[in-house]
mmCIF file of C-alpha atoms in Angstrom:
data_model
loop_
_atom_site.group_PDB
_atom_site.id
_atom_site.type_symbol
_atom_site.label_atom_id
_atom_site.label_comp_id
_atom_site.label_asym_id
_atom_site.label_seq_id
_atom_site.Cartn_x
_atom_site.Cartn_y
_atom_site.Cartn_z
ATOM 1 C CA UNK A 1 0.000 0.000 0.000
ATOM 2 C CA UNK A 2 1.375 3.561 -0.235
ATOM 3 C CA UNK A 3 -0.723 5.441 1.797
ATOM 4 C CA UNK A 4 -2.130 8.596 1.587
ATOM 5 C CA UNK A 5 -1.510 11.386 4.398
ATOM 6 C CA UNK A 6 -4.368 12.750 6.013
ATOM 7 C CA UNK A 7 -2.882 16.183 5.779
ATOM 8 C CA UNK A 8 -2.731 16.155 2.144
ATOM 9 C CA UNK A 9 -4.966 17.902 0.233
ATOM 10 C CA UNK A 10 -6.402 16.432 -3.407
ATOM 11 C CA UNK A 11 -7.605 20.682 -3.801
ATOM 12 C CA UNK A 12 -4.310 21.527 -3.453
ATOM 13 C CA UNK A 13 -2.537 19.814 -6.199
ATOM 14 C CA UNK A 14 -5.386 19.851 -8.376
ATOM 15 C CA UNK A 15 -4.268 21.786 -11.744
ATOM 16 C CA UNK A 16 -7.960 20.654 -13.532
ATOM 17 C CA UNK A 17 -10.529 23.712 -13.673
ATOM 18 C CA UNK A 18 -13.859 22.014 -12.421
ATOM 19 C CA UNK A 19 -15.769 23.917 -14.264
ATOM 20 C CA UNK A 20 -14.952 22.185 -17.326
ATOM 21 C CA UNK A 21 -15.752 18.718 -16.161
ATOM 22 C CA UNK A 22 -13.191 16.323 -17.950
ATOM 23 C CA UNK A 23 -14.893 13.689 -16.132
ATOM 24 C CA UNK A 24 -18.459 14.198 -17.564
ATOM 25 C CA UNK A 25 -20.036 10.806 -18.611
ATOM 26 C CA UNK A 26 -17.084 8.383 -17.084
ATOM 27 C CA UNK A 27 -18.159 6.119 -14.479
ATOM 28 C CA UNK A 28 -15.243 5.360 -11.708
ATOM 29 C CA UNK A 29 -14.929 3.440 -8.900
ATOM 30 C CA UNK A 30 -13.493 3.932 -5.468
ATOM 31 C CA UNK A 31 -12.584 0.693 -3.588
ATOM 32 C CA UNK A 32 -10.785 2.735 -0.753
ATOM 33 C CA UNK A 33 -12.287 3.353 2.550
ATOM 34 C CA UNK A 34 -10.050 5.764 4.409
ATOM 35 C CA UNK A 35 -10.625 9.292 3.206
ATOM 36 C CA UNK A 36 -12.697 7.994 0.032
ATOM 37 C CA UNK A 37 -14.908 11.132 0.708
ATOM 38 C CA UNK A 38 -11.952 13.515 -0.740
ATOM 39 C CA UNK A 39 -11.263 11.262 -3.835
ATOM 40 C CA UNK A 40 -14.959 10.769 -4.693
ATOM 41 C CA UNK A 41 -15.889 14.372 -3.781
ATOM 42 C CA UNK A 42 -12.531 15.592 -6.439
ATOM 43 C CA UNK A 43 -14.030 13.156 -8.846
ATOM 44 C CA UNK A 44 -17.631 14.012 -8.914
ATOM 45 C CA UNK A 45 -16.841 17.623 -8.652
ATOM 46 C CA UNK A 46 -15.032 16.945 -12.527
ATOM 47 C CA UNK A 47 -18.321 15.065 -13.484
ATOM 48 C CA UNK A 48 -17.740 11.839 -12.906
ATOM 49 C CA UNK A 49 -20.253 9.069 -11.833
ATOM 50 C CA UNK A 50 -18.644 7.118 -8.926
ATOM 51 C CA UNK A 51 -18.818 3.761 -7.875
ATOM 52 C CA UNK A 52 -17.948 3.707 -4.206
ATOM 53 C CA UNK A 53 -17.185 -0.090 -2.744
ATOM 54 C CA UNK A 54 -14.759 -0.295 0.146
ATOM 55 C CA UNK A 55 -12.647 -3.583 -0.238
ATOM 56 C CA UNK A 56 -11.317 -2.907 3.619
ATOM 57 C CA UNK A 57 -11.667 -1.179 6.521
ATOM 58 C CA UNK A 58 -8.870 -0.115 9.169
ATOM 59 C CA UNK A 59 -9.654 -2.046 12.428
ATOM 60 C CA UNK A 60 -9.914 -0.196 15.498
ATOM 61 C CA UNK A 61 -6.735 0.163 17.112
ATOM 62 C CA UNK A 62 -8.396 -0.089 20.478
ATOM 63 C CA UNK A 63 -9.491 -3.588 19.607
ATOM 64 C CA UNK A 64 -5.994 -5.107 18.535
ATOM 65 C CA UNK A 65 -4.080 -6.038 21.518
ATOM 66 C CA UNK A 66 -1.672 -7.814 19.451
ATOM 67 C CA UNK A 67 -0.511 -4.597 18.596
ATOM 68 C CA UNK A 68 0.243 -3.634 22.370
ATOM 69 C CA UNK A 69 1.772 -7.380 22.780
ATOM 70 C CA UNK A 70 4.368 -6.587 18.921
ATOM 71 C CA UNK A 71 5.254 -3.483 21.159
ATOM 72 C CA UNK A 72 5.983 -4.883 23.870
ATOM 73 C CA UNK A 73 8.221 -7.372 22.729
ATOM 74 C CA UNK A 74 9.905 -4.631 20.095
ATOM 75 C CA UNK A 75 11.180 -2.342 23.513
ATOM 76 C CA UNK A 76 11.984 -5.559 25.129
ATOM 77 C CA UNK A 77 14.280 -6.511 22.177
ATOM 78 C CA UNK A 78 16.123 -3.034 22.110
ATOM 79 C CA UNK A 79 16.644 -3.214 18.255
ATOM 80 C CA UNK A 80 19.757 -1.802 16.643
ATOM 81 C CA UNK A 81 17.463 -0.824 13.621
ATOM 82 C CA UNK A 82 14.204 0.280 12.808
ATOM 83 C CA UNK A 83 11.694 0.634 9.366
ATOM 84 C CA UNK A 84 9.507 3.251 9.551
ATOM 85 C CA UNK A 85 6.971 2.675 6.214
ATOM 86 C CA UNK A 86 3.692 4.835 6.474
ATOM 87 C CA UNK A 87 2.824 7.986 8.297
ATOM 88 C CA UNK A 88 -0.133 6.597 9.747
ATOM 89 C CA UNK A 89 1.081 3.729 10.433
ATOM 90 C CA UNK A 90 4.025 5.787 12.692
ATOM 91 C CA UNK A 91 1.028 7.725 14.251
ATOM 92 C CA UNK A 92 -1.125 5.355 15.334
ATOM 93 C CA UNK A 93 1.719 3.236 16.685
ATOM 94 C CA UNK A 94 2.570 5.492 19.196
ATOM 95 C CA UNK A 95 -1.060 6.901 19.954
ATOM 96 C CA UNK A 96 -2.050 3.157 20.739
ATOM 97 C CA UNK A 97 1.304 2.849 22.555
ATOM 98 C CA UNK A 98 0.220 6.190 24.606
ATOM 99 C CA UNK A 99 -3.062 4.682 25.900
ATOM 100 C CA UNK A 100 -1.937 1.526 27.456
ATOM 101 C CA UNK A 101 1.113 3.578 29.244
ATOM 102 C CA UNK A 102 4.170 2.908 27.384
ATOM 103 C CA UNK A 103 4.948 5.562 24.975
ATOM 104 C CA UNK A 104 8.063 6.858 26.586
ATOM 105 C CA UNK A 105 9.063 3.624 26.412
ATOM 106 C CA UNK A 106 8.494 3.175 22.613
ATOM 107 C CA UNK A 107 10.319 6.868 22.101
ATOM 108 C CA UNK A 108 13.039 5.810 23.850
ATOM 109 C CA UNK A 109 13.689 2.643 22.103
ATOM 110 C CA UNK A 110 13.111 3.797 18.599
ATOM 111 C CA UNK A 111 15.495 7.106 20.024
ATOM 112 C CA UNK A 112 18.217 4.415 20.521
ATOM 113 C CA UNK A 113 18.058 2.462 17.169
ATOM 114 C CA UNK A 114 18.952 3.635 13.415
ATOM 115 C CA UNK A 115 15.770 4.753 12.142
ATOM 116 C CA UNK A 116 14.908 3.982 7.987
ATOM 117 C CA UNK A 117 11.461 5.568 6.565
ATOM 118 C CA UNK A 118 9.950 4.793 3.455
ATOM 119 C CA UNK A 119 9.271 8.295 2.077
ATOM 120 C CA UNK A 120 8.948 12.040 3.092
ATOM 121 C CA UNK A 121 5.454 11.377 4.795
ATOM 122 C CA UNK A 122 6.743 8.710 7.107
ATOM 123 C CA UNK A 123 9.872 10.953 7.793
ATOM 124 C CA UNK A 124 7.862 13.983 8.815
ATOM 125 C CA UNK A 125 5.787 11.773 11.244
ATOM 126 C CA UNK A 126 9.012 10.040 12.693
ATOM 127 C CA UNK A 127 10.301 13.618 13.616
ATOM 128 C CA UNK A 128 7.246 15.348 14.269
ATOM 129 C CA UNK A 129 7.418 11.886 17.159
ATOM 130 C CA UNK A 130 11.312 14.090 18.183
ATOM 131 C CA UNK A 131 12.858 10.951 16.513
ATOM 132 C CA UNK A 132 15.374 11.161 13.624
ATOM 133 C CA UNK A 133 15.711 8.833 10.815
ATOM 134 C CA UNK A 134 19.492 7.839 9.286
ATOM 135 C CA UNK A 135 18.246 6.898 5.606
ATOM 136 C CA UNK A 136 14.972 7.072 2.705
ATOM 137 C CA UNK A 137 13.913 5.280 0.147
ATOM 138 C CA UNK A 138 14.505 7.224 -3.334
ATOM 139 C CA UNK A 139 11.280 5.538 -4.644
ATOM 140 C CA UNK A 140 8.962 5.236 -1.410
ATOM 141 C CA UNK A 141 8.886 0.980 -1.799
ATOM 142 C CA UNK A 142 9.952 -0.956 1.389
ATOM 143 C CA UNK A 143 12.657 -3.100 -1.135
ATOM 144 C CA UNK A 144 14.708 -0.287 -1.493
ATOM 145 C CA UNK A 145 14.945 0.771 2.371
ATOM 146 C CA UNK A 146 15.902 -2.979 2.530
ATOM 147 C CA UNK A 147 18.239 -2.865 -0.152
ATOM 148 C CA UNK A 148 20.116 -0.191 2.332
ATOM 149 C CA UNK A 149 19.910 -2.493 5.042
ATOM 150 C CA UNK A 150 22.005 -5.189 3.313
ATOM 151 C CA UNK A 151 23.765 -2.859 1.791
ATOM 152 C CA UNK A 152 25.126 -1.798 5.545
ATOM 153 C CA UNK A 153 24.890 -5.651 6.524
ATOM 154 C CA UNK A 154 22.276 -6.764 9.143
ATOM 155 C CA UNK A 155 23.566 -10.200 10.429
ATOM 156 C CA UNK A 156 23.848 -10.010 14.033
ATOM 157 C CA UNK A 157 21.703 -7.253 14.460
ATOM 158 C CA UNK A 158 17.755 -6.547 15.462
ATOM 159 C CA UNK A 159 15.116 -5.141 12.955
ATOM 160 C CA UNK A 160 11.952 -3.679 14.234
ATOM 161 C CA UNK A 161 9.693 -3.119 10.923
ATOM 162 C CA UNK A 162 6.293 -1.019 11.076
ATOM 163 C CA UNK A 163 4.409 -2.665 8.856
ATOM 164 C CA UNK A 164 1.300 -1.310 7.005
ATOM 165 C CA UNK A 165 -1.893 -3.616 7.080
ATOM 166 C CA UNK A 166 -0.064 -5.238 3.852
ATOM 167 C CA UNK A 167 2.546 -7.483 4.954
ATOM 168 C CA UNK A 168 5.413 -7.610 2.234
ATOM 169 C CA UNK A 169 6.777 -10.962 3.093
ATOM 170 C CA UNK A 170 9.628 -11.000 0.697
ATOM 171 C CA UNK A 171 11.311 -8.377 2.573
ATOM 172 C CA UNK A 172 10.990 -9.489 5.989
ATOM 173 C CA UNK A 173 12.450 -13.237 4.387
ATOM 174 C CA UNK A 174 15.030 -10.955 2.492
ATOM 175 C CA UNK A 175 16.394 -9.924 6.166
ATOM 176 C CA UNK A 176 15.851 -12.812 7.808
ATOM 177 C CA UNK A 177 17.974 -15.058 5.374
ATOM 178 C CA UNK A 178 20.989 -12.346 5.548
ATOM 179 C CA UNK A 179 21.017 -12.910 9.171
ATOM 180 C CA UNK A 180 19.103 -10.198 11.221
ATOM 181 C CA UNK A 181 16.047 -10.831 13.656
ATOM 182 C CA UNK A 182 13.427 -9.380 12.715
ATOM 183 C CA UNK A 183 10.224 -7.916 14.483
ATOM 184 C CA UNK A 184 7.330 -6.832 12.807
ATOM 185 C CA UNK A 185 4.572 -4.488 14.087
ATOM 186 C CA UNK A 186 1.100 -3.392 12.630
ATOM 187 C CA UNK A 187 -0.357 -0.113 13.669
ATOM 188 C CA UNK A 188 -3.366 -0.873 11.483
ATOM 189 C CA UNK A 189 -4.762 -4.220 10.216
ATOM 190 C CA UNK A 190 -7.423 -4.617 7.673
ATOM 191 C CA UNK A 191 -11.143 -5.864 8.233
ATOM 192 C CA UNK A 192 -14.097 -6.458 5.742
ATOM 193 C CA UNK A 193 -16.372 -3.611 5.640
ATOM 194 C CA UNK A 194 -19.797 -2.812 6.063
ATOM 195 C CA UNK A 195 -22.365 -2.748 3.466
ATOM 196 C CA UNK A 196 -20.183 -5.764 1.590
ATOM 197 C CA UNK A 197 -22.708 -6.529 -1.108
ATOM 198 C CA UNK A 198 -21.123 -3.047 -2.699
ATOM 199 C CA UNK A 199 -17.888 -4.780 -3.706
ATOM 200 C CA UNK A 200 -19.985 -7.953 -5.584
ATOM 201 C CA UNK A 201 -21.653 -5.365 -7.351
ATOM 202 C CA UNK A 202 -18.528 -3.043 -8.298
ATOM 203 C CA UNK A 203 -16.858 -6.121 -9.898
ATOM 204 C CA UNK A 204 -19.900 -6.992 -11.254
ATOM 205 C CA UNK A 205 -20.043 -3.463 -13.267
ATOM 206 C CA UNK A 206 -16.725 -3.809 -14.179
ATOM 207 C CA UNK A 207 -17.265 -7.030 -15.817
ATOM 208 C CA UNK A 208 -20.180 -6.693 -18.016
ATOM 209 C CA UNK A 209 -18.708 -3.110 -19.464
ATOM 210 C CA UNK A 210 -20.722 -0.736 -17.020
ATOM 211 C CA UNK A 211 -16.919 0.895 -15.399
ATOM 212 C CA UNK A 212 -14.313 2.910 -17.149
ATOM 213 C CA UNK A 213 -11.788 2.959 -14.494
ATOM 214 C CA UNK A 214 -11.002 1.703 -11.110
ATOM 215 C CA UNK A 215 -9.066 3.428 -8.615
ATOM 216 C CA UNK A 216 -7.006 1.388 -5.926
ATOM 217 C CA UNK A 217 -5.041 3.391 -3.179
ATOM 218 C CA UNK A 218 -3.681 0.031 -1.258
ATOM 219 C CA UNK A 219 -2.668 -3.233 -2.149
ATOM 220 C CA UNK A 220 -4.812 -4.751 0.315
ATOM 221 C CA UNK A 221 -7.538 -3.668 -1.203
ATOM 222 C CA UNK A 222 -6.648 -5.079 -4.695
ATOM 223 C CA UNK A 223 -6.317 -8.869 -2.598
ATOM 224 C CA UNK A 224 -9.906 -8.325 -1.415
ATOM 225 C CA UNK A 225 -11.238 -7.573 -4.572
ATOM 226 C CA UNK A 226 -9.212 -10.495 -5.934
ATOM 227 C CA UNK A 227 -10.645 -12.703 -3.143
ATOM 228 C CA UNK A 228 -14.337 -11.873 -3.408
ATOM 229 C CA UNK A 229 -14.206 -12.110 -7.480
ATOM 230 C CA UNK A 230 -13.164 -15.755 -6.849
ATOM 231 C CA UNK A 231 -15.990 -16.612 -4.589
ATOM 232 C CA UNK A 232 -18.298 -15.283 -6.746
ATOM 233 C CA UNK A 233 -16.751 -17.208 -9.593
ATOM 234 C CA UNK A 234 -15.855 -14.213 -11.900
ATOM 235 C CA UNK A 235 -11.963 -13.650 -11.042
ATOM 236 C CA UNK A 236 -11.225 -14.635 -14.595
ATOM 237 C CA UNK A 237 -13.555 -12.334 -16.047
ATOM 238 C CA UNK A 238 -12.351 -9.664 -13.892
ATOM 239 C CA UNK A 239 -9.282 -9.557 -14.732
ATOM 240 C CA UNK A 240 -9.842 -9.961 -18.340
ATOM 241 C CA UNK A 241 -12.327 -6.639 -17.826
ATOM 242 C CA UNK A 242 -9.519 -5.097 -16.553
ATOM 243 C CA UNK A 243 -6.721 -5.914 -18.918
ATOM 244 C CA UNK A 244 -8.556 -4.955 -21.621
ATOM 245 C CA UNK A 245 -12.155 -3.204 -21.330
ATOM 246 C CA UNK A 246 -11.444 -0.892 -17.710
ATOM 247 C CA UNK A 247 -8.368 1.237 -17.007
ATOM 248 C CA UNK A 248 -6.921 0.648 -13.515
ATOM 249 C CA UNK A 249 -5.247 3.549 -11.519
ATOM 250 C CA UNK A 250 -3.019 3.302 -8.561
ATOM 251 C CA UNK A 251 -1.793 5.670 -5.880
ATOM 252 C CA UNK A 252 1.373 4.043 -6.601
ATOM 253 C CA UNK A 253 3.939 0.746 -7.056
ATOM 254 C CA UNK A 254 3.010 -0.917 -3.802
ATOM 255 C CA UNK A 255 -0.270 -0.939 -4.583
ATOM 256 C CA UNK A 256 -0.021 -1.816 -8.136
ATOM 257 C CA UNK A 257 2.321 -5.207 -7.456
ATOM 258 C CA UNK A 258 -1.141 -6.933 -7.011
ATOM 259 C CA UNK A 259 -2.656 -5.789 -10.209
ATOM 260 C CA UNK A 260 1.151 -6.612 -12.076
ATOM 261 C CA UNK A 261 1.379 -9.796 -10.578
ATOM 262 C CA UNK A 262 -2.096 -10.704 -12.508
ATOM 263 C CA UNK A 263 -0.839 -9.179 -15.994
ATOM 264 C CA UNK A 264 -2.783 -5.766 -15.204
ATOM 265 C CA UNK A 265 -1.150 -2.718 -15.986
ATOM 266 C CA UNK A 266 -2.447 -0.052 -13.754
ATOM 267 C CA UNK A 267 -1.729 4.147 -13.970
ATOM 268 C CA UNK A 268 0.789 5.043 -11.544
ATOM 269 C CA UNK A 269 1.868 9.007 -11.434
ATOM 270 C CA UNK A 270 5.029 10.348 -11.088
ATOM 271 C CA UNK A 271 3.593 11.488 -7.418
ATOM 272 C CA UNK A 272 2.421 9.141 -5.400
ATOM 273 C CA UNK A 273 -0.740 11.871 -4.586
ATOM 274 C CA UNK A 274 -4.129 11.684 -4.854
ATOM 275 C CA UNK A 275 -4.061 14.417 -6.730
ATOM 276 C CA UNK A 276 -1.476 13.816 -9.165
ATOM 277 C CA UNK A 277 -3.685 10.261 -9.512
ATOM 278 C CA UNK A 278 -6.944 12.548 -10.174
ATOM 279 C CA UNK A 279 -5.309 14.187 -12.510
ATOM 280 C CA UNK A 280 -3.125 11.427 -14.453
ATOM 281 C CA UNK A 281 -6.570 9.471 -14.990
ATOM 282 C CA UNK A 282 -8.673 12.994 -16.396
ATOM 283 C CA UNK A 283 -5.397 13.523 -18.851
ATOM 284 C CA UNK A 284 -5.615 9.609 -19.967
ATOM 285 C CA UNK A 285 -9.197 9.812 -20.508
ATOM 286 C CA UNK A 286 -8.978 12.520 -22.662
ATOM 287 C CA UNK A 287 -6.756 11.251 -24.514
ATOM 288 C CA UNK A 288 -7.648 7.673 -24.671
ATOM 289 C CA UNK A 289 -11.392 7.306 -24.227
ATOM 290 C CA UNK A 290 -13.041 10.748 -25.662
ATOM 291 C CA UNK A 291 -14.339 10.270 -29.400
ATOM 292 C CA UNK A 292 -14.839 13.179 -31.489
ATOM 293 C CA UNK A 293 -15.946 13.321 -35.292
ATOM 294 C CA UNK A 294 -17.340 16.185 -37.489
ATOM 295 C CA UNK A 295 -20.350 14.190 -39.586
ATOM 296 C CA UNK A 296 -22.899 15.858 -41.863
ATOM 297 C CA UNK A 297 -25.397 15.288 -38.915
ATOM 298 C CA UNK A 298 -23.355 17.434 -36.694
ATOM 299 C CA UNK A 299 -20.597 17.258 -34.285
ATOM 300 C CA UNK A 300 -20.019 14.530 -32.496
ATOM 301 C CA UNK A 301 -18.691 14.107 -28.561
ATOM 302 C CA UNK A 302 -18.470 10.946 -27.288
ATOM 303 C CA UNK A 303 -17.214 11.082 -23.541
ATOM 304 C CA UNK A 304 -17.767 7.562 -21.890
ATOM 305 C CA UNK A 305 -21.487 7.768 -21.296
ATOM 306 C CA UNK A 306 -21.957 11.136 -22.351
ATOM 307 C CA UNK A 307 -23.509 11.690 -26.063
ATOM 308 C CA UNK A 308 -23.172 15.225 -27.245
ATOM 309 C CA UNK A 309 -24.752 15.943 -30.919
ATOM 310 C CA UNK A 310 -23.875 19.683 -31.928
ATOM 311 C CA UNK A 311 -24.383 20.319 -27.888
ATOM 312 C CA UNK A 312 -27.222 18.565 -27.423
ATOM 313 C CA UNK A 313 -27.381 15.785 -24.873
ATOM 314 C CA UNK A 314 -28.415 12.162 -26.023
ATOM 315 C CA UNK A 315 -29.515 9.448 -24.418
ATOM 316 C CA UNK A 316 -28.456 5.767 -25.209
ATOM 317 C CA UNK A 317 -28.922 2.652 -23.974
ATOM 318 C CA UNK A 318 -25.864 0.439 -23.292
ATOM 319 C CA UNK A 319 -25.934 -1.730 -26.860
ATOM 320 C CA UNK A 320 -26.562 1.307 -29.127
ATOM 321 C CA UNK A 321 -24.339 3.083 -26.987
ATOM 322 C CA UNK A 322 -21.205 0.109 -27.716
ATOM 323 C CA UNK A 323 -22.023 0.079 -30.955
ATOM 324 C CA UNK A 324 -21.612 3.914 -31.536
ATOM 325 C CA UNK A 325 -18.859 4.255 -30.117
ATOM 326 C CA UNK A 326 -16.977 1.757 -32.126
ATOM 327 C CA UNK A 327 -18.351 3.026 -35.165
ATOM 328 C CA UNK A 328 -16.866 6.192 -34.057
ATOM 329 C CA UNK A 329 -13.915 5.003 -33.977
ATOM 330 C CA UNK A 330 -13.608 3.959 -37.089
ATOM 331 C CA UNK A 331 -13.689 7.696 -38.204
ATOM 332 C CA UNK A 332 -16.449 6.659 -41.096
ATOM 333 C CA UNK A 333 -14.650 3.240 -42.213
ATOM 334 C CA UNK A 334 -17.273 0.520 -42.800
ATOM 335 C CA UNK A 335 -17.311 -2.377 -40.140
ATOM 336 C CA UNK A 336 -18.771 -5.466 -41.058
ATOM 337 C CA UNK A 337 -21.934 -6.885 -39.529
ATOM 338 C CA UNK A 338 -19.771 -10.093 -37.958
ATOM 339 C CA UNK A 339 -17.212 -7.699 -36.032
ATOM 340 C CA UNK A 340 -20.252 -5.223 -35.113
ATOM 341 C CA UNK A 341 -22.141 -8.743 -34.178
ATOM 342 C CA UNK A 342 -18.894 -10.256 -32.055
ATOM 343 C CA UNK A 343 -18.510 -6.755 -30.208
ATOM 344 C CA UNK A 344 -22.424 -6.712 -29.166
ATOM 345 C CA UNK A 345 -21.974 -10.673 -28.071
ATOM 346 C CA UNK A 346 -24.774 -11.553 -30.920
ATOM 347 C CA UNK A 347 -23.203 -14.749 -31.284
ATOM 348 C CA UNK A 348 -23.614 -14.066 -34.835
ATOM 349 C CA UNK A 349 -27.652 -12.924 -34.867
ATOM 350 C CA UNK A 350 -28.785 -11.050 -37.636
ATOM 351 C CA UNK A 351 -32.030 -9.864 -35.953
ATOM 352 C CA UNK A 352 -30.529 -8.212 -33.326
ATOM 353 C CA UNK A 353 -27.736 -6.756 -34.712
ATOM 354 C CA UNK A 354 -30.470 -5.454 -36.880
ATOM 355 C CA UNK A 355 -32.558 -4.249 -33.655
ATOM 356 C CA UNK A 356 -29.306 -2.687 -32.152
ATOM 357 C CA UNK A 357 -29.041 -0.262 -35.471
ATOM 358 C CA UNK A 358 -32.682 0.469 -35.409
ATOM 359 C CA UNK A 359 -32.484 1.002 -31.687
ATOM 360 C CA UNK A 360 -29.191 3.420 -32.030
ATOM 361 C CA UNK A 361 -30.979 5.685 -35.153
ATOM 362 C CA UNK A 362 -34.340 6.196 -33.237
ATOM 363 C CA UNK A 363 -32.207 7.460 -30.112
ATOM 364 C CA UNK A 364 -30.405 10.427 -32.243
ATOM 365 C CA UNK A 365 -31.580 13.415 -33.689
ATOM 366 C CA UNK A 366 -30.783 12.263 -37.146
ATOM 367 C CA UNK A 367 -30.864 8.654 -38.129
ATOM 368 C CA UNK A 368 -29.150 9.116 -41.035
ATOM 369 C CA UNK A 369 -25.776 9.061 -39.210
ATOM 370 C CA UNK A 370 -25.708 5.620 -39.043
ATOM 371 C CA UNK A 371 -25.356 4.085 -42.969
ATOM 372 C CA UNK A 372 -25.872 0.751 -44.212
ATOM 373 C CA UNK A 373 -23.295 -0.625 -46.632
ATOM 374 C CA UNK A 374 -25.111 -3.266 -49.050
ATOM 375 C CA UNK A 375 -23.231 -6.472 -48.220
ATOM 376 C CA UNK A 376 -20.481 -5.201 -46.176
ATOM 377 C CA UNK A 377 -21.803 -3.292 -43.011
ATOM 378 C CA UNK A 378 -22.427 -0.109 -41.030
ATOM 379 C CA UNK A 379 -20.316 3.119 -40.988
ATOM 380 C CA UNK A 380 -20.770 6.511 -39.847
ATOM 381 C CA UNK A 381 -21.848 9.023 -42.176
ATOM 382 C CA UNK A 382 -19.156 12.136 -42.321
#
């Protein structure tokens, strides 16, 4: 996961005028629970429909006393090193660590070891704690703070590691197996949410065509979606949705391994911010997913959902809707009644591909646009 900090505001690095809603006629969803009311506010405020489904929630810290018992043992231990990976995480260690009485105790260990943090946010909360950290991560991934472990050597020597609700095993093995001890704690663990029939019907929409993107801001979360696709036996279809029909867009590369490790290539930005995140998936809409055409029946806009006609706002159903937009894109180039029939899932019907086309010209303002080719297809008329 790279987490988000909650001092960081999406308004403040957003570059995007509003008013022009790049958004308008995209549907997107949200799968994150902490502060999802900021991303899906900056979304719908750009015109977006959203999709909210929280994978996970953050358990109560008051609830988890193996938290207080990981602590415990970490002071005991006196390490000679310490991994510092989320802000949060760093915050609601030693809050936790406050109300059961030993926070000067925690201070004054982690005072005594070599402190490593994962990236700027997790550095300002180790000093805004009055501790000081010895190294960072140039890329804000847990590998590479590990990479500067071994680098140093660790065999011998005591590792306390904050972990983040995400457990990265493969770097707590990497120390282990070049000799160090390692002890793990987890400020915040993850827990099913309420209202968990929204998730089933999130992957649901973005496997029958009904989602253009899908926003992850921790891996966890990606693991839960992964987990409740296969129980509902659609994990395959998911991620074939998503490799090929519904754009995927991380906070950044610890919470895209997940999507990676399934052949998914997600949108990362440069800034691992929600706002640099809001804005890297409005600039790759744009460009990817808006269709525009000058035709003899007008102009045309094309903007996910959104039908625009010289201005005027159209209404389609979903089939007319698919097959306008691929005739679209074909910029007035015939395509044949099998390829129109295979992208509508006709299984090769006449009849309804038929239907479809008299369904799509009733719905506009000038049926015309759509032209039959004797023998060969459809095309749009330019």
């Amino acid at each position: 996961m790279t987490a988000l900090a909650p001092a960081e505001s999406p308004q403040a690095e957003e570059s995007t005028d509003a008013a022009e809603s790049p958004l308008e006629g995209f549907r997107i969803g949200v799968t994150s629970d902490r502060r999802s009311r900021d991303l899906i506010e900056a979304l719908e405020r750009r015109g977006a429909e959203v999709l909210h489904a929280p994978a996970l929630k953050i358990a109560p810290v008051q609830e988890d006393m193996r938290l207080i018992e990981d602590t415990r043992a970490i002071i005991a231990a006196k390490p000679d090193l310490c991994i510092a990976t989320t802000a949060y995480g760093m915050r609601r260690w030693c809050e936790a660590a406050d109300s059961f009485g030993i926070g000067d105790e925690l201070l004054e260990t982690l005072g005594s070891c070599r402190m490593f943090v994962r990236g700027p946010k997790a550095r300002g909360a180790v000093r805004a704690a009055g501790l000081a950290d010895v190294g960072i991560s140039s890329d804000e991934t847990t590998s590479t703070l590990v990479d500067m472990l071994l680098t140093e050597g660790v065999r011998g020597k005591t590792v306390a590691m904050q972990l983040h609700g995400y457990t990265d095993v493969r770097q707590i093995e990497r120390l282990r197996m070049s000799g160090a001890t390692v002890l793990t704690v987890t400020p915040y663990r993850w827990v099913k949410p309420d209202g968990e029939d929204r998730l089933p019907r999130l992957i649901d929409a973005a496997c029958t065509g009904n989602l253009d993107v899908l926003t992850f801001t921790s891996a966890p979360a990606v693991d839960a979606m992964w987990s409740t696709a296969h129980e509902m036996g659609l994990y395959k279809q998911l991620v074939e949705s998503l490799k090929l029909n519904v754009t995927t867009a991380v906070v950044g590369p610890v919470t895209a391994q997940p999507l990676l490790d399934a052949g998914i290539t997600p949108l990362i930005p440069e800034r691992f911010r929600m706002g640099a995140l809001i804005r890297l998936v409005c600039e790759h809409l744009a460009l990817n997913h808006v269709r525009r055409l000058e035709t003899r029946s007008g102009s045309i806009e094309l903007r996910g959902r959104s039908l625009r006609i010289d201005g005027q706002q159209v209404e389609l159903a979903p089939a007319p809707l698919l097959l306008l937009r691929a005739l679209l894109g074909a910029g007035g180039a015939v395509l044949s009644r099998e390829s129109l029939s295979d992208l509508l899932e006709l299984r090769g019907s006449v009849h309804a591909l038929d239907m479809t086309v008299s369904r799509l010209r009733s719905s506009l303002p000038d049926g015309k646009l759509i032209e039959t080719v004797v023998k060969r297809g459809y095309r749009i008329r330019v």
